[in-house]
């Protein structure tokens, strides 16, 4: 069930209404039922996979806890628990890898042998990926690792744990929650609070605005240019690449707003996934602001464990002694950085574009690390004031451009297409008037202006938030006419200017209802 | 007393070397929570702390409470030194 559907809105309204009607001690049970009902709307067979993960990880957690509680030796318990943890990891990531990446691997293995004229054609799996598997698998394994590390005791109730894994607002696109942050909230009794309902609803509205007015509108142009990239000139290509960066951000963050807004209406606070990533002044900072629940997961369960391992310490000592300087010191961080960002790339999907996107990010970050002292000397030599607005703007634009190129690699039809588009986008010559060139990419003048205005609203809101002002409380503090003007403007723009599906035209919707 | 002061000074020196000198690190108590030092800085600081005080800092020690302030880091190192004697 898509969030952008009448069915979902009705489902959500019913769930929230009944949620506050049922006896408080059964609220979590009711949520569990609602979450599974939501999940079933995707197909019965998907239930098998989410149940498998839920049960194996729950049992693994309890088993590890029992061994810890009953063992006299901490070291011995840890050794056994490591095997249990590895078992859970292999099973659940194994399933994810198989379902998500087997076909990609099979096709590429066939191509590889084809280079040597061997005919190797592996059978392909014909199955739709279970809903949210990339998210709930990571969420479950994060829990397992936390229990292994004694961060908290294992959950003793299977239904409660099942709710943590299947909680419906976050099942489609995260955020990837941590058990100590979300678990207790799901168990608590939630009393109706007007502010939760209104702020949650406003956040959802903002999410719909971003998705339907900005993302889906930009998507029309992006789809057209990316699928027929050879026909477009440099400027058109550049515009499409930039709009893709805007589309994906508005789409993903809009979806997260819908998710968090829905959860807030039930008094549940889900972690935020975005912190104005396009205001980052370096690629490393960008990844501390984009899809934060995934990057934090990677940091805590991949990056830190590798960099703090004994082997890493040995590499660090060797580097400091034999290479010295910045590189000698940073050496132990290079490989974990490379692994982390390559995994982040791969997490996005089975395709060379995603793999190269991961490699691209890791190279940019590692090179940035290596050249830190060089950049520092340059800045001193050129008397650049790092704290100045000009330098900050330069950092933002530079980082945005680097990410636009990276995202083009992940979005383009193929790697050659991506490189062709990036190359072409550097020069903005073309035939015909500027107006004609801009309006022949799938969006007419009116839609382009609307997109620009809506994006402008998004940027202004982001600037306000970056300054530390929380928008919903700020608007709530204004006089009634001002508040309602803002809310109605949002609602009306979604209804009139929202893009409803491919091939849709804004004007059509208004007439369809008559 | 003298030994603790030296440890504290050394910790501050390591933080300044890796995370820059433009903050008053001595009076910070939310370095990790407020993201004043990033993951790369943390890793570099840990590496230097481990070398300087001859302790093993593992991923299990990687909780914000152990690195949010100079005091926290000092407590961590003292505990590890006692445990790893």
XYZ file of C-alpha atoms in Angstrom:
599
model
C 0.000 0.000 0.000
C 1.624 3.233 -1.103
C 1.610 6.169 1.318
C 0.338 8.276 -1.551
C -3.036 6.606 -1.853
C -6.515 7.159 -0.518
C -6.431 3.607 0.813
C -3.497 4.392 3.048
C -5.053 7.602 4.362
C -8.237 5.745 5.281
C -6.201 2.934 6.856
C -4.176 5.433 8.882
C -7.247 7.373 10.025
C -8.950 4.188 11.212
C -5.820 2.908 12.967
C -5.193 6.179 14.783
C -8.822 6.536 15.842
C -9.031 2.986 17.194
C -5.555 3.273 18.710
C -6.826 5.869 21.163
C -10.068 3.970 21.781
C -8.659 0.563 22.747
C -7.617 -0.039 26.376
C -4.145 1.475 26.815
C -2.510 -1.823 27.754
C -3.582 -3.311 24.428
C -2.432 -0.425 22.256
C 0.822 -2.158 21.293
C -1.065 -5.346 20.411
C -3.473 -3.377 18.264
C -0.488 -1.721 16.505
C 0.994 -5.151 15.891
C -2.235 -6.314 14.265
C -2.413 -3.122 12.205
C 1.210 -3.442 11.121
C 0.742 -7.009 9.958
C -2.493 -6.081 8.180
C -0.540 -3.345 6.388
C 2.234 -5.784 5.550
C -0.202 -8.382 4.212
C -1.502 -5.849 1.726
C 1.777 -6.427 -0.071
C 1.205 -10.157 -0.481
C 0.937 -13.239 1.723
C 4.247 -14.788 0.648
C 6.180 -11.769 2.001
C 5.001 -12.702 5.486
C 7.284 -15.729 5.448
C 10.439 -13.634 5.205
C 9.607 -11.024 7.817
C 8.457 -13.762 10.213
C 11.664 -15.729 9.594
C 13.800 -12.711 10.450
C 11.638 -11.792 13.445
C 11.674 -15.276 14.950
C 15.350 -16.089 14.313
C 16.618 -12.770 15.631
C 14.288 -12.871 18.659
C 15.344 -16.433 19.532
C 19.001 -15.598 18.910
C 18.747 -12.637 21.270
C 17.149 -14.708 24.021
C 19.698 -17.478 23.576
C 22.613 -15.030 23.854
C 21.030 -13.487 26.960
C 20.570 -16.893 28.586
C 24.188 -17.830 27.940
C 25.393 -14.520 29.375
C 23.218 -14.869 32.482
C 24.168 -18.471 33.184
C 27.848 -18.467 32.279
C 30.510 -18.040 34.917
C 33.084 -16.831 32.400
C 32.388 -13.636 30.442
C 34.950 -14.594 27.858
C 33.509 -18.058 27.269
C 29.986 -16.654 26.965
C 31.177 -14.088 24.453
C 32.809 -16.797 22.359
C 29.598 -18.821 22.134
C 27.468 -15.747 21.559
C 29.720 -14.678 18.717
C 28.766 -17.880 16.900
C 25.076 -17.310 17.550
C 25.377 -13.733 16.282
C 27.278 -14.811 13.178
C 24.619 -17.441 12.516
C 21.884 -14.820 12.665
C 23.864 -12.437 10.474
C 24.619 -15.047 7.815
C 21.037 -16.281 7.720
C 19.328 -12.902 7.523
C 21.842 -11.049 5.374
C 22.092 -14.193 3.301
C 18.386 -14.017 2.539
C 18.639 -10.307 1.743
C 21.669 -10.826 -0.515
C 20.009 -13.717 -2.302
C 16.710 -11.993 -2.950
C 18.199 -8.612 -3.806
C 21.456 -9.445 -5.578
C 21.313 -12.987 -6.935
C 19.854 -12.010 -10.316
C 22.413 -9.224 -10.742
C 25.241 -11.605 -9.846
C 23.889 -14.350 -12.128
C 23.646 -12.032 -15.129
C 27.142 -10.665 -14.575
C 28.671 -14.097 -14.074
C 27.107 -15.115 -17.385
C 28.527 -12.013 -19.078
C 31.956 -12.633 -17.559
C 32.147 -16.171 -18.890
C 30.695 -14.916 -22.147
C 33.870 -12.838 -22.577
C 35.774 -16.096 -22.840
C 33.112 -17.610 -25.080
C 31.772 -19.921 -22.392
C 28.005 -20.196 -22.282
C 27.117 -19.968 -18.617
C 23.525 -19.008 -18.017
C 22.326 -19.304 -14.452
C 18.584 -19.452 -13.720
C 17.062 -16.243 -12.434
C 14.762 -15.813 -9.436
C 11.407 -14.373 -10.373
C 10.227 -12.841 -7.124
C 9.195 -9.417 -5.915
C 11.395 -8.255 -3.075
C 9.577 -8.498 0.289
C 8.406 -5.085 1.463
C 11.005 -3.228 3.521
C 13.467 -6.122 3.644
C 16.481 -3.824 3.323
C 15.248 -1.818 6.291
C 13.920 -4.415 8.705
C 16.883 -6.755 8.184
C 19.307 -4.014 9.187
C 17.086 -3.019 12.077
C 16.941 -6.615 13.329
C 20.675 -7.267 13.022
C 21.412 -3.971 14.767
C 19.363 -5.278 17.681
C 21.283 -8.580 17.675
C 24.634 -6.833 17.756
C 23.466 -4.551 20.577
C 22.372 -7.571 22.656
C 25.712 -9.279 21.927
C 27.509 -6.142 23.091
C 25.437 -5.957 26.314
C 23.944 -2.633 25.339
C 20.595 -3.844 26.732
C 18.915 -7.093 27.696
C 17.181 -9.164 25.040
C 13.442 -8.682 24.565
C 11.510 -11.532 26.174
C 8.192 -11.089 24.371
C 8.003 -12.282 20.770
C 4.921 -10.200 19.889
C 6.557 -7.028 21.249
C 9.691 -7.753 19.269
C 7.584 -8.463 16.194
C 6.055 -4.992 16.525
C 9.529 -3.406 16.625
C 10.366 -5.131 13.339
C 7.064 -4.626 11.550
C 5.886 -1.200 12.834
C 4.033 -0.071 9.751
C 4.970 3.634 9.337
C 8.659 2.745 9.009
C 8.393 -0.535 7.095
C 8.442 0.962 3.580
C 11.484 3.236 3.770
C 12.754 3.387 7.336
C 14.162 5.094 9.324
C 16.230 2.177 10.617
C 15.471 2.381 14.314
C 17.431 1.203 17.341
C 15.732 -0.976 19.866
C 16.584 1.176 22.892
C 15.082 4.216 21.159
C 11.912 2.730 19.650
C 11.216 -0.363 21.769
C 10.241 1.411 25.005
C 8.007 3.836 23.092
C 6.085 0.972 21.520
C 5.476 -0.533 24.971
C 4.318 2.694 26.629
C 0.723 3.743 27.006
C -0.045 6.672 24.736
C -2.670 9.189 25.717
C -4.241 11.434 23.144
C -2.456 14.750 22.884
C -3.789 17.388 20.541
C -0.311 18.638 19.691
C 0.823 15.172 18.572
C -2.130 14.922 16.244
C -1.751 18.385 14.747
C 2.037 18.432 14.469
C 2.023 14.887 13.094
C -0.590 15.821 10.512
C 1.346 18.949 9.528
C 4.524 16.941 9.092
C 2.669 14.464 6.883
C 1.249 17.328 4.822
C 4.736 18.748 4.361
C 5.871 15.298 3.246
C 3.061 15.067 0.685
C 3.939 18.543 -0.565
C 7.576 17.582 -1.073
C 6.700 14.324 -2.758
C 3.752 15.273 -4.916
C 4.427 18.886 -5.801
C 8.237 18.819 -6.036
C 9.540 15.254 -6.419
C 6.947 13.764 -8.738
C 6.899 16.900 -10.881
C 10.690 16.941 -11.212
C 10.501 13.214 -11.895
C 8.610 13.807 -15.145
C 11.532 15.779 -16.556
C 14.201 13.573 -15.022
C 12.669 10.372 -16.454
C 12.387 11.841 -19.901
C 15.934 13.184 -20.085
C 17.651 10.248 -18.383
C 15.922 7.695 -20.607
C 16.653 9.617 -23.825
C 19.855 11.365 -22.779
C 21.444 11.341 -26.231
C 18.861 13.789 -27.559
C 19.551 16.538 -25.046
C 22.257 19.213 -24.983
C 24.677 20.058 -22.177
C 22.500 22.573 -20.375
C 19.430 20.356 -20.567
C 21.456 17.442 -19.240
C 22.808 19.550 -16.389
C 19.321 20.765 -15.472
C 18.030 17.184 -15.414
C 20.952 16.066 -13.237
C 20.343 18.857 -10.728
C 16.614 18.177 -10.744
C 17.290 14.524 -10.045
C 19.237 15.520 -6.941
C 16.250 17.622 -5.895
C 13.754 14.907 -6.809
C 15.428 12.159 -4.826
C 15.830 14.372 -1.776
C 12.248 15.656 -1.861
C 10.932 12.146 -2.517
C 12.887 10.353 0.196
C 12.667 13.088 2.853
C 8.999 13.598 1.981
C 8.366 9.911 2.543
C 10.211 10.080 5.867
C 8.096 13.092 6.874
C 4.956 11.076 6.140
C 6.396 8.210 8.193
C 7.401 10.350 11.164
C 4.195 12.376 10.984
C 2.066 9.222 11.079
C 4.089 7.893 14.037
C 3.871 11.221 15.843
C 0.090 11.123 15.618
C 0.361 7.982 17.747
C 2.739 9.684 20.174
C 5.757 7.812 18.820
C 8.960 9.616 17.925
C 10.935 8.042 15.074
C 14.492 9.287 14.509
C 14.977 11.814 11.752
C 16.749 10.684 8.619
C 17.707 14.019 7.073
C 19.315 17.184 8.346
C 19.399 19.469 5.336
C 22.077 17.426 3.507
C 22.532 19.899 0.679
C 23.835 22.467 3.177
C 26.863 20.252 3.803
C 30.239 21.820 3.030
C 32.001 18.493 2.451
C 31.019 15.025 1.254
C 31.845 13.561 4.682
C 29.474 16.083 6.268
C 26.828 15.303 3.608
C 26.772 11.689 4.769
C 26.251 12.872 8.363
C 23.108 14.658 7.155
C 21.702 12.240 4.519
C 19.877 9.002 5.402
C 21.308 9.324 8.881
C 19.777 6.129 10.243
C 21.618 4.086 7.589
C 24.955 5.905 7.875
C 24.815 5.735 11.679
C 24.097 2.020 11.400
C 27.119 1.587 9.124
C 29.255 3.697 11.468
C 28.315 1.757 14.598
C 28.239 -1.775 13.153
C 30.793 -1.675 10.314
C 33.119 1.355 10.495
C 33.908 1.439 14.233
C 34.281 -2.343 14.657
C 36.789 -2.472 11.802
C 38.742 0.649 12.794
C 38.909 -0.399 16.443
C 39.976 -3.964 15.767
C 43.384 -5.305 16.793
C 44.456 -5.571 13.161
C 43.586 -1.934 12.619
C 45.615 -0.928 15.672
C 48.606 -2.806 14.228
C 48.164 -1.069 10.866
C 47.940 2.250 12.699
C 51.185 1.630 14.591
C 52.919 0.488 11.394
C 51.622 3.512 9.474
C 52.715 6.029 12.111
C 56.183 4.458 12.276
C 56.959 3.784 8.617
C 54.917 6.327 6.679
C 54.308 9.014 9.234
C 52.552 12.299 8.655
C 48.852 12.538 7.906
C 48.628 9.448 5.718
C 50.474 7.244 8.190
C 48.028 8.236 10.875
C 44.896 7.924 8.739
C 45.901 4.591 7.233
C 43.700 2.385 9.460
C 40.646 4.462 8.519
C 41.039 4.135 4.730
C 39.886 0.551 4.279
C 36.901 0.813 6.677
C 35.858 4.032 4.908
C 36.112 2.296 1.555
C 34.136 -0.706 2.801
C 31.492 1.432 4.516
C 30.718 3.610 1.515
C 30.849 0.768 -0.968
C 28.311 -1.047 1.212
C 26.166 2.083 1.345
C 26.243 2.161 -2.454
C 25.367 -1.524 -2.754
C 22.610 -1.180 -0.142
C 20.761 1.082 -2.569
C 20.329 -1.629 -5.144
C 21.714 -4.303 -7.400
C 23.408 -2.440 -10.194
C 26.804 -1.244 -11.322
C 25.569 2.324 -10.962
C 25.070 1.828 -7.226
C 28.383 0.045 -6.754
C 30.280 2.775 -8.581
C 28.310 5.404 -6.611
C 29.613 3.810 -3.416
C 33.178 3.665 -4.762
C 32.914 7.277 -5.927
C 31.891 8.487 -2.473
C 34.590 6.515 -0.696
C 37.275 7.834 -3.084
C 36.165 11.447 -2.662
C 36.141 11.128 1.126
C 39.479 9.292 1.357
C 41.149 11.781 -0.998
C 39.676 14.589 1.079
C 41.182 13.043 4.204
C 44.591 12.617 2.558
C 44.704 16.160 1.244
C 43.539 17.832 4.475
C 46.975 19.278 5.336
C 47.464 20.434 1.705
C 44.094 22.222 1.707
C 44.926 23.750 5.079
C 48.212 25.163 3.758
C 46.442 26.477 0.637
C 43.812 28.232 2.719
C 46.452 29.824 4.934
C 48.520 30.858 1.917
C 45.513 32.373 0.152
C 44.364 34.052 3.399
C 40.961 32.389 3.177
C 38.703 32.919 6.159
C 37.087 29.520 6.715
C 34.334 30.992 8.810
C 33.224 33.489 6.156
C 29.865 33.150 4.405
C 31.582 33.155 1.021
C 33.688 30.134 1.899
C 30.658 28.352 3.317
C 28.656 28.987 0.123
C 31.583 27.741 -1.967
C 31.684 24.580 0.185
C 27.958 24.043 -0.238
C 27.998 24.512 -4.031
C 31.100 22.377 -4.482
C 29.648 19.554 -2.373
C 26.283 19.789 -4.121
C 27.937 19.471 -7.525
C 30.002 16.472 -6.402
C 26.825 14.796 -5.140
C 24.928 15.674 -8.346
C 27.587 13.821 -10.344
C 27.499 10.904 -7.917
C 23.729 10.629 -8.032
C 23.812 10.783 -11.825
C 26.023 7.686 -11.762
C 23.428 5.859 -9.678
C 20.403 7.027 -11.669
C 21.576 6.863 -15.292
C 20.538 4.019 -17.575
C 24.068 2.603 -17.517
C 27.602 3.577 -16.534
C 28.499 4.694 -20.081
C 25.292 6.757 -20.110
C 26.234 8.341 -16.769
C 29.707 9.324 -17.947
C 28.329 10.594 -21.231
C 25.808 12.771 -19.391
C 28.389 14.123 -16.947
C 30.813 14.938 -19.764
C 28.100 16.656 -21.792
C 26.786 18.666 -18.847
C 29.989 20.688 -18.537
C 29.267 22.721 -21.708
C 25.958 24.487 -22.020
C 25.837 25.228 -25.757
C 22.790 24.196 -27.682
C 20.419 25.072 -30.501
C 17.340 27.142 -30.132
C 16.203 29.630 -27.549
C 16.814 29.035 -23.875
C 13.081 28.965 -23.226
C 12.487 26.340 -25.872
C 15.351 24.162 -24.644
C 14.158 24.260 -21.038
C 10.527 23.544 -21.875
C 11.145 20.594 -24.162
C 12.226 18.166 -21.471
C 8.773 17.069 -20.357
C 7.646 20.021 -18.256
C 6.070 23.122 -19.766
C 6.895 26.674 -18.640
C 4.124 26.811 -16.041
C 5.217 23.545 -14.451
C 8.858 24.589 -14.421
C 7.973 27.834 -12.644
C 5.800 25.938 -10.185
C 8.656 23.523 -9.534
C 11.020 26.429 -8.981
C 8.621 28.136 -6.555
C 7.900 24.946 -4.613
C 11.622 24.211 -4.386
C 12.112 27.797 -3.242
C 9.625 27.226 -0.418
C 11.506 24.039 0.491
C 14.839 25.892 0.524
C 13.475 28.743 2.656
C 12.022 26.268 5.156
C 15.390 24.494 5.244
C 17.303 27.718 5.879
C 14.952 28.522 8.774
C 15.463 25.057 10.230
C 19.232 25.268 9.761
C 19.173 28.373 11.949
C 17.656 26.208 14.707
C 14.053 27.361 14.437
C 11.440 24.604 14.606
C 8.819 25.467 12.047
C 5.681 23.738 13.333
C 5.829 25.276 16.820
C 6.775 28.611 15.248
C 3.684 28.588 13.025
C 1.529 27.317 15.914
C 2.543 30.415 17.861
C 1.257 32.758 15.178
C -2.271 34.257 15.103
C -5.058 32.022 13.761
C -5.419 33.617 10.287
C -1.675 33.280 9.679
C -1.611 29.659 10.828
C -4.544 28.624 8.722
C -3.247 30.521 5.713
C -0.093 28.415 5.905
C -1.925 25.110 6.408
C -4.477 25.804 3.668
C -1.772 26.925 1.235
C -0.087 23.581 1.798
C -3.279 21.552 1.431
C -4.472 23.409 -1.647
C -1.100 23.204 -3.365
C -1.026 19.429 -2.790
C -4.534 18.986 -4.175
C -4.156 21.283 -7.170
C -0.462 21.022 -7.954
C 0.248 17.484 -6.814
C 1.389 15.128 -9.547
C -0.737 12.009 -9.417
C 1.058 9.261 -11.285
C 2.921 9.218 -14.577
C 1.504 10.989 -17.562
C -0.530 13.145 -15.238
C -1.279 16.748 -15.897
C -2.173 19.063 -13.027
C -5.166 20.557 -14.757
C -6.744 17.146 -15.417
C -7.267 16.388 -11.717
C -9.479 19.387 -11.169
C -11.811 18.378 -13.988
C -11.874 14.673 -13.110
C -13.823 15.439 -9.962
C -16.656 17.205 -11.781
C 47.434 13.946 41.774
C 50.357 14.851 39.552
C 49.806 11.682 37.466
C 46.132 12.559 36.854
C 46.986 16.087 35.786
C 49.515 14.771 33.316
C 46.981 12.298 31.913
C 44.399 15.038 31.533
C 46.872 17.346 29.819
C 47.916 14.591 27.479
C 44.293 13.783 26.603
C 43.623 17.450 25.834
C 46.707 17.578 23.667
C 45.535 14.544 21.698
C 42.080 16.043 21.190
C 43.540 19.355 20.039
C 45.856 17.587 17.603
C 43.085 15.566 16.001
C 39.970 17.683 16.271
C 41.484 21.146 15.979
C 42.204 23.873 18.492
C 39.261 26.145 17.765
C 37.159 24.878 20.653
C 37.587 24.861 24.396
C 37.615 21.064 24.658
C 38.261 21.111 28.385
C 34.800 22.468 29.137
C 32.842 20.400 26.640
C 30.689 17.593 27.969
C 28.710 16.618 24.870
C 31.469 16.222 22.299
C 29.939 13.106 20.722
C 26.262 13.893 21.333
C 26.612 17.346 19.749
C 28.806 15.943 16.960
C 31.658 18.333 17.736
C 34.031 15.546 16.762
C 33.227 13.290 13.831
C 33.821 9.564 13.372
C 37.239 10.053 11.763
C 38.384 12.324 14.594
C 37.130 9.792 17.143
C 39.077 6.979 15.517
C 42.264 9.076 15.390
C 41.850 10.175 19.030
C 41.297 6.593 20.165
C 44.354 5.426 18.269
C 46.507 8.080 19.954
C 45.003 7.425 23.397
C 45.621 3.698 23.037
C 49.246 4.340 22.032
C 49.929 6.968 24.674
C 48.448 5.091 27.644
C 49.128 1.570 26.389
C 45.525 0.409 26.644
C 43.263 -1.483 24.300
C 40.111 0.452 23.397
C 37.594 -1.753 21.607
C 34.296 -1.204 19.904
C 32.511 -2.205 23.136
C 33.941 0.949 24.720
C 32.553 3.057 21.866
C 29.656 4.621 23.677
C 29.088 8.401 23.803
C 29.362 8.335 27.610
C 33.033 7.360 27.329
C 34.004 10.159 24.941
C 31.696 13.078 25.608
C 34.218 14.943 27.748
C 37.852 14.946 28.816
C 36.726 13.613 32.224
C 34.908 10.738 30.565
C 37.976 9.794 28.526
C 40.165 10.007 31.609
C 37.817 7.693 33.521
C 37.781 5.254 30.633
C 41.556 5.087 30.394
C 41.983 4.661 34.155
C 39.433 1.845 34.146
C 41.079 0.133 31.188
C 44.525 0.464 32.749
C 43.246 -1.210 35.928
C 41.460 -3.975 33.988
C 44.329 -4.638 31.631
C 47.119 -4.710 34.221
